[in-house]
PDB file of N, CA and C in Angstrom:
ATOM      1  N   MET A   1      -0.941 -12.530 -10.974  1.00 90.00           N
ATOM      2  CA  MET A   1      -1.165 -12.044  -9.628  1.00 90.00           C
ATOM      3  C   MET A   1      -2.362 -11.087  -9.660  1.00 90.00           C
ATOM      4  N   THR A   2      -3.294 -11.292  -8.756  1.00 91.00           N
ATOM      5  CA  THR A   2      -4.479 -10.433  -8.701  1.00 91.00           C
ATOM      6  C   THR A   2      -4.139  -9.124  -7.992  1.00 91.00           C
ATOM      7  N   GLU A   3      -5.031  -8.142  -8.137  1.00 91.00           N
ATOM      8  CA  GLU A   3      -4.832  -6.861  -7.461  1.00 91.00           C
ATOM      9  C   GLU A   3      -4.769  -7.055  -5.952  1.00 91.00           C
ATOM     10  N   TYR A   4      -5.629  -7.923  -5.426  1.00 90.00           N
ATOM     11  CA  TYR A   4      -5.632  -8.149  -3.984  1.00 90.00           C
ATOM     12  C   TYR A   4      -4.329  -8.806  -3.524  1.00 90.00           C
ATOM     13  N   GLU A   5      -3.778  -9.701  -4.324  1.00 94.00           N
ATOM     14  CA  GLU A   5      -2.498 -10.326  -3.975  1.00 94.00           C
ATOM     15  C   GLU A   5      -1.376  -9.287  -3.944  1.00 94.00           C
ATOM     16  N   ILE A   6      -1.450  -8.320  -4.842  1.00 95.00           N
ATOM     17  CA  ILE A   6      -0.465  -7.233  -4.852  1.00 95.00           C
ATOM     18  C   ILE A   6      -0.580  -6.414  -3.571  1.00 95.00           C
ATOM     19  N   VAL A   7      -1.814  -6.093  -3.175  1.00 95.00           N
ATOM     20  CA  VAL A   7      -2.035  -5.337  -1.939  1.00 95.00           C
ATOM     21  C   VAL A   7      -1.476  -6.106  -0.746  1.00 95.00           C
ATOM     22  N   LYS A   8      -1.735  -7.400  -0.686  1.00 96.00           N
ATOM     23  CA  LYS A   8      -1.240  -8.223   0.421  1.00 96.00           C
ATOM     24  C   LYS A   8       0.291  -8.287   0.422  1.00 96.00           C
ATOM     25  N   LEU A   9       0.898  -8.334  -0.748  1.00 96.00           N
ATOM     26  CA  LEU A   9       2.355  -8.345  -0.837  1.00 96.00           C
ATOM     27  C   LEU A   9       2.933  -7.023  -0.335  1.00 96.00           C
ATOM     28  N   VAL A  10       2.326  -5.914  -0.733  1.00 97.00           N
ATOM     29  CA  VAL A  10       2.763  -4.605  -0.238  1.00 97.00           C
ATOM     30  C   VAL A  10       2.640  -4.563   1.283  1.00 97.00           C
ATOM     31  N   LEU A  11       1.525  -5.056   1.815  1.00 97.00           N
ATOM     32  CA  LEU A  11       1.311  -5.086   3.264  1.00 97.00           C
ATOM     33  C   LEU A  11       2.382  -5.936   3.953  1.00 97.00           C
ATOM     34  N   LEU A  12       2.662  -7.096   3.406  1.00 97.00           N
ATOM     35  CA  LEU A  12       3.676  -7.986   3.973  1.00 97.00           C
ATOM     36  C   LEU A  12       5.045  -7.308   4.018  1.00 97.00           C
ATOM     37  N   ILE A  13       5.436  -6.704   2.907  1.00 97.00           N
ATOM     38  CA  ILE A  13       6.737  -6.033   2.842  1.00 97.00           C
ATOM     39  C   ILE A  13       6.743  -4.803   3.742  1.00 97.00           C
ATOM     40  N   ARG A  14       5.645  -4.060   3.756  1.00 96.00           N
ATOM     41  CA  ARG A  14       5.539  -2.874   4.614  1.00 96.00           C
ATOM     42  C   ARG A  14       5.752  -3.261   6.070  1.00 96.00           C
ATOM     43  N   ASN A  15       5.105  -4.321   6.502  1.00 97.00           N
ATOM     44  CA  ASN A  15       5.257  -4.774   7.888  1.00 97.00           C
ATOM     45  C   ASN A  15       6.668  -5.281   8.166  1.00 97.00           C
ATOM     46  N   ARG A  16       7.233  -6.002   7.223  1.00 97.00           N
ATOM     47  CA  ARG A  16       8.598  -6.518   7.389  1.00 97.00           C
ATOM     48  C   ARG A  16       9.601  -5.375   7.544  1.00 97.00           C
ATOM     49  N   GLU A  17       9.373  -4.303   6.803  1.00 96.00           N
ATOM     50  CA  GLU A  17      10.260  -3.138   6.847  1.00 96.00           C
ATOM     51  C   GLU A  17       9.902  -2.175   7.979  1.00 96.00           C
ATOM     52  N   LYS A  18       8.896  -2.552   8.773  1.00 97.00           N
ATOM     53  CA  LYS A  18       8.443  -1.754   9.916  1.00 97.00           C
ATOM     54  C   LYS A  18       7.984  -0.357   9.502  1.00 97.00           C
ATOM     55  N   LYS A  19       7.296  -0.300   8.375  1.00 97.00           N
ATOM     56  CA  LYS A  19       6.706   0.948   7.896  1.00 97.00           C
ATOM     57  C   LYS A  19       5.223   0.944   8.253  1.00 97.00           C
ATOM     58  N   THR A  20       4.705   2.107   8.572  1.00 98.00           N
ATOM     59  CA  THR A  20       3.303   2.224   8.967  1.00 98.00           C
ATOM     60  C   THR A  20       2.435   2.651   7.792  1.00 98.00           C
ATOM     61  N   GLN A  21       1.129   2.546   8.006  1.00 98.00           N
ATOM     62  CA  GLN A  21       0.194   3.069   7.009  1.00 98.00           C
ATOM     63  C   GLN A  21       0.435   4.562   6.826  1.00 98.00           C
ATOM     64  N   ARG A  22       0.752   5.261   7.914  1.00 98.00           N
ATOM     65  CA  ARG A  22       1.042   6.699   7.844  1.00 98.00           C
ATOM     66  C   ARG A  22       2.271   6.954   6.977  1.00 98.00           C
ATOM     67  N   ASP A  23       3.298   6.123   7.089  1.00 98.00           N
ATOM     68  CA  ASP A  23       4.499   6.275   6.255  1.00 98.00           C
ATOM     69  C   ASP A  23       4.138   6.193   4.773  1.00 98.00           C
ATOM     70  N   LEU A  24       3.344   5.185   4.412  1.00 97.00           N
ATOM     71  CA  LEU A  24       2.925   5.047   3.009  1.00 97.00           C
ATOM     72  C   LEU A  24       2.036   6.201   2.595  1.00 97.00           C
ATOM     73  N   ALA A  25       1.135   6.597   3.483  1.00 98.00           N
ATOM     74  CA  ALA A  25       0.222   7.701   3.178  1.00 98.00           C
ATOM     75  C   ALA A  25       1.003   8.980   2.896  1.00 98.00           C
ATOM     76  N   ASP A  26       1.997   9.264   3.725  1.00 98.00           N
ATOM     77  CA  ASP A  26       2.811  10.462   3.514  1.00 98.00           C
ATOM     78  C   ASP A  26       3.547  10.391   2.182  1.00 98.00           C
ATOM     79  N   LEU A  27       4.078   9.226   1.861  1.00 98.00           N
ATOM     80  CA  LEU A  27       4.776   9.038   0.590  1.00 98.00           C
ATOM     81  C   LEU A  27       3.850   9.311  -0.592  1.00 98.00           C
ATOM     82  N   LEU A  28       2.632   8.778  -0.514  1.00 98.00           N
ATOM     83  CA  LEU A  28       1.691   8.855  -1.636  1.00 98.00           C
ATOM     84  C   LEU A  28       0.802  10.090  -1.596  1.00 98.00           C
ATOM     85  N   LYS A  29       0.935  10.879  -0.509  1.00 98.00           N
ATOM     86  CA  LYS A  29       0.125  12.093  -0.346  1.00 98.00           C
ATOM     87  C   LYS A  29      -1.368  11.768  -0.298  1.00 98.00           C
ATOM     88  N   VAL A  30      -1.683  10.737   0.488  1.00 98.00           N
ATOM     89  CA  VAL A  30      -3.072  10.344   0.747  1.00 98.00           C
ATOM     90  C   VAL A  30      -3.212  10.180   2.257  1.00 98.00           C
ATOM     91  N   SER A  31      -4.416   9.910   2.723  1.00 98.00           N
ATOM     92  CA  SER A  31      -4.626   9.721   4.160  1.00 98.00           C
ATOM     93  C   SER A  31      -4.262   8.293   4.575  1.00 98.00           C
ATOM     94  N   ALA A  32      -3.916   8.148   5.846  1.00 97.00           N
ATOM     95  CA  ALA A  32      -3.648   6.809   6.382  1.00 97.00           C
ATOM     96  C   ALA A  32      -4.909   5.957   6.299  1.00 97.00           C
ATOM     97  N   GLY A  33      -6.065   6.597   6.437  1.00 97.00           N
ATOM     98  CA  GLY A  33      -7.331   5.879   6.314  1.00 97.00           C
ATOM     99  C   GLY A  33      -7.504   5.267   4.932  1.00 97.00           C
ATOM    100  N   PHE A  34      -7.031   5.964   3.910  1.00 97.00           N
ATOM    101  CA  PHE A  34      -7.120   5.431   2.549  1.00 97.00           C
ATOM    102  C   PHE A  34      -6.246   4.191   2.402  1.00 97.00           C
ATOM    103  N   ILE A  35      -5.057   4.214   3.000  1.00 97.00           N
ATOM    104  CA  ILE A  35      -4.191   3.034   2.961  1.00 97.00           C
ATOM    105  C   ILE A  35      -4.883   1.877   3.672  1.00 97.00           C
ATOM    106  N   GLY A  36      -5.484   2.164   4.815  1.00 96.00           N
ATOM    107  CA  GLY A  36      -6.221   1.132   5.544  1.00 96.00           C
ATOM    108  C   GLY A  36      -7.356   0.563   4.728  1.00 96.00           C
ATOM    109  N   GLN A  37      -8.040   1.443   4.008  1.00 96.00           N
ATOM    110  CA  GLN A  37      -9.152   0.999   3.161  1.00 96.00           C
ATOM    111  C   GLN A  37      -8.643   0.076   2.056  1.00 96.00           C
ATOM    112  N   ILE A  38      -7.536   0.428   1.445  1.00 96.00           N
ATOM    113  CA  ILE A  38      -6.953  -0.412   0.396  1.00 96.00           C
ATOM    114  C   ILE A  38      -6.590  -1.788   0.951  1.00 96.00           C
ATOM    115  N   GLU A  39      -6.074  -1.811   2.178  1.00 95.00           N
ATOM    116  CA  GLU A  39      -5.603  -3.067   2.765  1.00 95.00           C
ATOM    117  C   GLU A  39      -6.727  -3.960   3.277  1.00 95.00           C
ATOM    118  N   MET A  40      -7.952  -3.464   3.313  1.00 94.00           N
ATOM    119  CA  MET A  40      -9.087  -4.296   3.734  1.00 94.00           C
ATOM    120  C   MET A  40      -9.526  -5.185   2.580  1.00 94.00           C
ATOM    121  N   GLU A  41      -9.690  -6.458   2.854  1.00 86.00           N
ATOM    122  CA  GLU A  41     -10.057  -7.425   1.816  1.00 86.00           C
ATOM    123  C   GLU A  41     -11.397  -7.089   1.171  1.00 86.00           C
ATOM    124  N   SER A  42     -12.307  -6.515   1.929  1.00 90.00           N
ATOM    125  CA  SER A  42     -13.650  -6.239   1.420  1.00 90.00           C
ATOM    126  C   SER A  42     -13.737  -4.945   0.613  1.00 90.00           C
ATOM    127  N   SER A  43     -12.652  -4.196   0.532  1.00 88.00           N
ATOM    128  CA  SER A  43     -12.667  -2.907  -0.156  1.00 88.00           C
ATOM    129  C   SER A  43     -12.355  -3.068  -1.640  1.00 88.00           C
ATOM    130  N   SER A  44     -12.938  -2.192  -2.433  1.00 90.00           N
ATOM    131  CA  SER A  44     -12.630  -2.194  -3.868  1.00 90.00           C
ATOM    132  C   SER A  44     -11.577  -1.138  -4.208  1.00 90.00           C
ATOM    133  N   SER A  45     -11.109  -0.384  -3.210  1.00 92.00           N
ATOM    134  CA  SER A  45     -10.069   0.621  -3.437  1.00 92.00           C
ATOM    135  C   SER A  45      -8.750  -0.070  -3.753  1.00 92.00           C
ATOM    136  N   MET A  46      -8.004   0.504  -4.672  1.00 95.00           N
ATOM    137  CA  MET A  46      -6.732  -0.088  -5.082  1.00 95.00           C
ATOM    138  C   MET A  46      -5.689   1.009  -5.263  1.00 95.00           C
ATOM    139  N   TYR A  47      -4.419   0.609  -5.233  1.00 96.00           N
ATOM    140  CA  TYR A  47      -3.336   1.516  -5.575  1.00 96.00           C
ATOM    141  C   TYR A  47      -3.341   1.734  -7.085  1.00 96.00           C
ATOM    142  N   SER A  48      -2.957   2.930  -7.511  1.00 96.00           N
ATOM    143  CA  SER A  48      -2.777   3.173  -8.942  1.00 96.00           C
ATOM    144  C   SER A  48      -1.407   2.626  -9.351  1.00 96.00           C
ATOM    145  N   TYR A  49      -1.170   2.534 -10.632  1.00 96.00           N
ATOM    146  CA  TYR A  49       0.136   2.070 -11.111  1.00 96.00           C
ATOM    147  C   TYR A  49       1.242   3.012 -10.648  1.00 96.00           C
ATOM    148  N   ASP A  50       0.968   4.321 -10.684  1.00 97.00           N
ATOM    149  CA  ASP A  50       1.961   5.290 -10.223  1.00 97.00           C
ATOM    150  C   ASP A  50       2.262   5.104  -8.742  1.00 97.00           C
ATOM    151  N   GLN A  51       1.217   4.863  -7.947  1.00 97.00           N
ATOM    152  CA  GLN A  51       1.415   4.640  -6.516  1.00 97.00           C
ATOM    153  C   GLN A  51       2.228   3.369  -6.274  1.00 97.00           C
ATOM    154  N   LEU A  52       1.919   2.305  -6.999  1.00 96.00           N
ATOM    155  CA  LEU A  52       2.682   1.064  -6.847  1.00 96.00           C
ATOM    156  C   LEU A  52       4.148   1.267  -7.211  1.00 96.00           C
ATOM    157  N   ASN A  53       4.397   2.073  -8.213  1.00 97.00           N
ATOM    158  CA  ASN A  53       5.768   2.372  -8.614  1.00 97.00           C
ATOM    159  C   ASN A  53       6.498   3.109  -7.492  1.00 97.00           C
ATOM    160  N   GLU A  54       5.833   4.089  -6.886  1.00 97.00           N
ATOM    161  CA  GLU A  54       6.426   4.829  -5.769  1.00 97.00           C
ATOM    162  C   GLU A  54       6.680   3.912  -4.574  1.00 97.00           C
ATOM    163  N   ILE A  55       5.731   3.039  -4.283  1.00 97.00           N
ATOM    164  CA  ILE A  55       5.883   2.091  -3.172  1.00 97.00           C
ATOM    165  C   ILE A  55       7.065   1.161  -3.429  1.00 97.00           C
ATOM    166  N   ALA A  56       7.188   0.669  -4.660  1.00 95.00           N
ATOM    167  CA  ALA A  56       8.289  -0.238  -5.007  1.00 95.00           C
ATOM    168  C   ALA A  56       9.640   0.439  -4.787  1.00 95.00           C
ATOM    169  N   LYS A  57       9.758   1.690  -5.182  1.00 96.00           N
ATOM    170  CA  LYS A  57      11.009   2.426  -4.967  1.00 96.00           C
ATOM    171  C   LYS A  57      11.272   2.609  -3.474  1.00 96.00           C
ATOM    172  N   TYR A  58      10.230   2.939  -2.742  1.00 95.00           N
ATOM    173  CA  TYR A  58      10.341   3.214  -1.305  1.00 95.00           C
ATOM    174  C   TYR A  58      10.725   1.970  -0.511  1.00 95.00           C
ATOM    175  N   LEU A  59      10.128   0.844  -0.842  1.00 93.00           N
ATOM    176  CA  LEU A  59      10.366  -0.392  -0.097  1.00 93.00           C
ATOM    177  C   LEU A  59      11.485  -1.246  -0.689  1.00 93.00           C
ATOM    178  N   ASN A  60      12.046  -0.774  -1.795  1.00 86.00           N
ATOM    179  CA  ASN A  60      13.118  -1.495  -2.499  1.00 86.00           C
ATOM    180  C   ASN A  60      12.585  -2.774  -3.078  1.00 86.00           C
TER     181      ASN A  60
END
């Protein structure tokens, strides 16, 4: 699975769980804009392994 596929999976689950970019941003202590940047296909920004671990716990 590529990094972008992971981002898309997080986005899919986030939307299914009705969580906002702000919800994830608050969890990760980053701005909602940063989450938006990560979710843009053209961006090179990515979640860190620690952030992905926190997201996995949060979204089950």
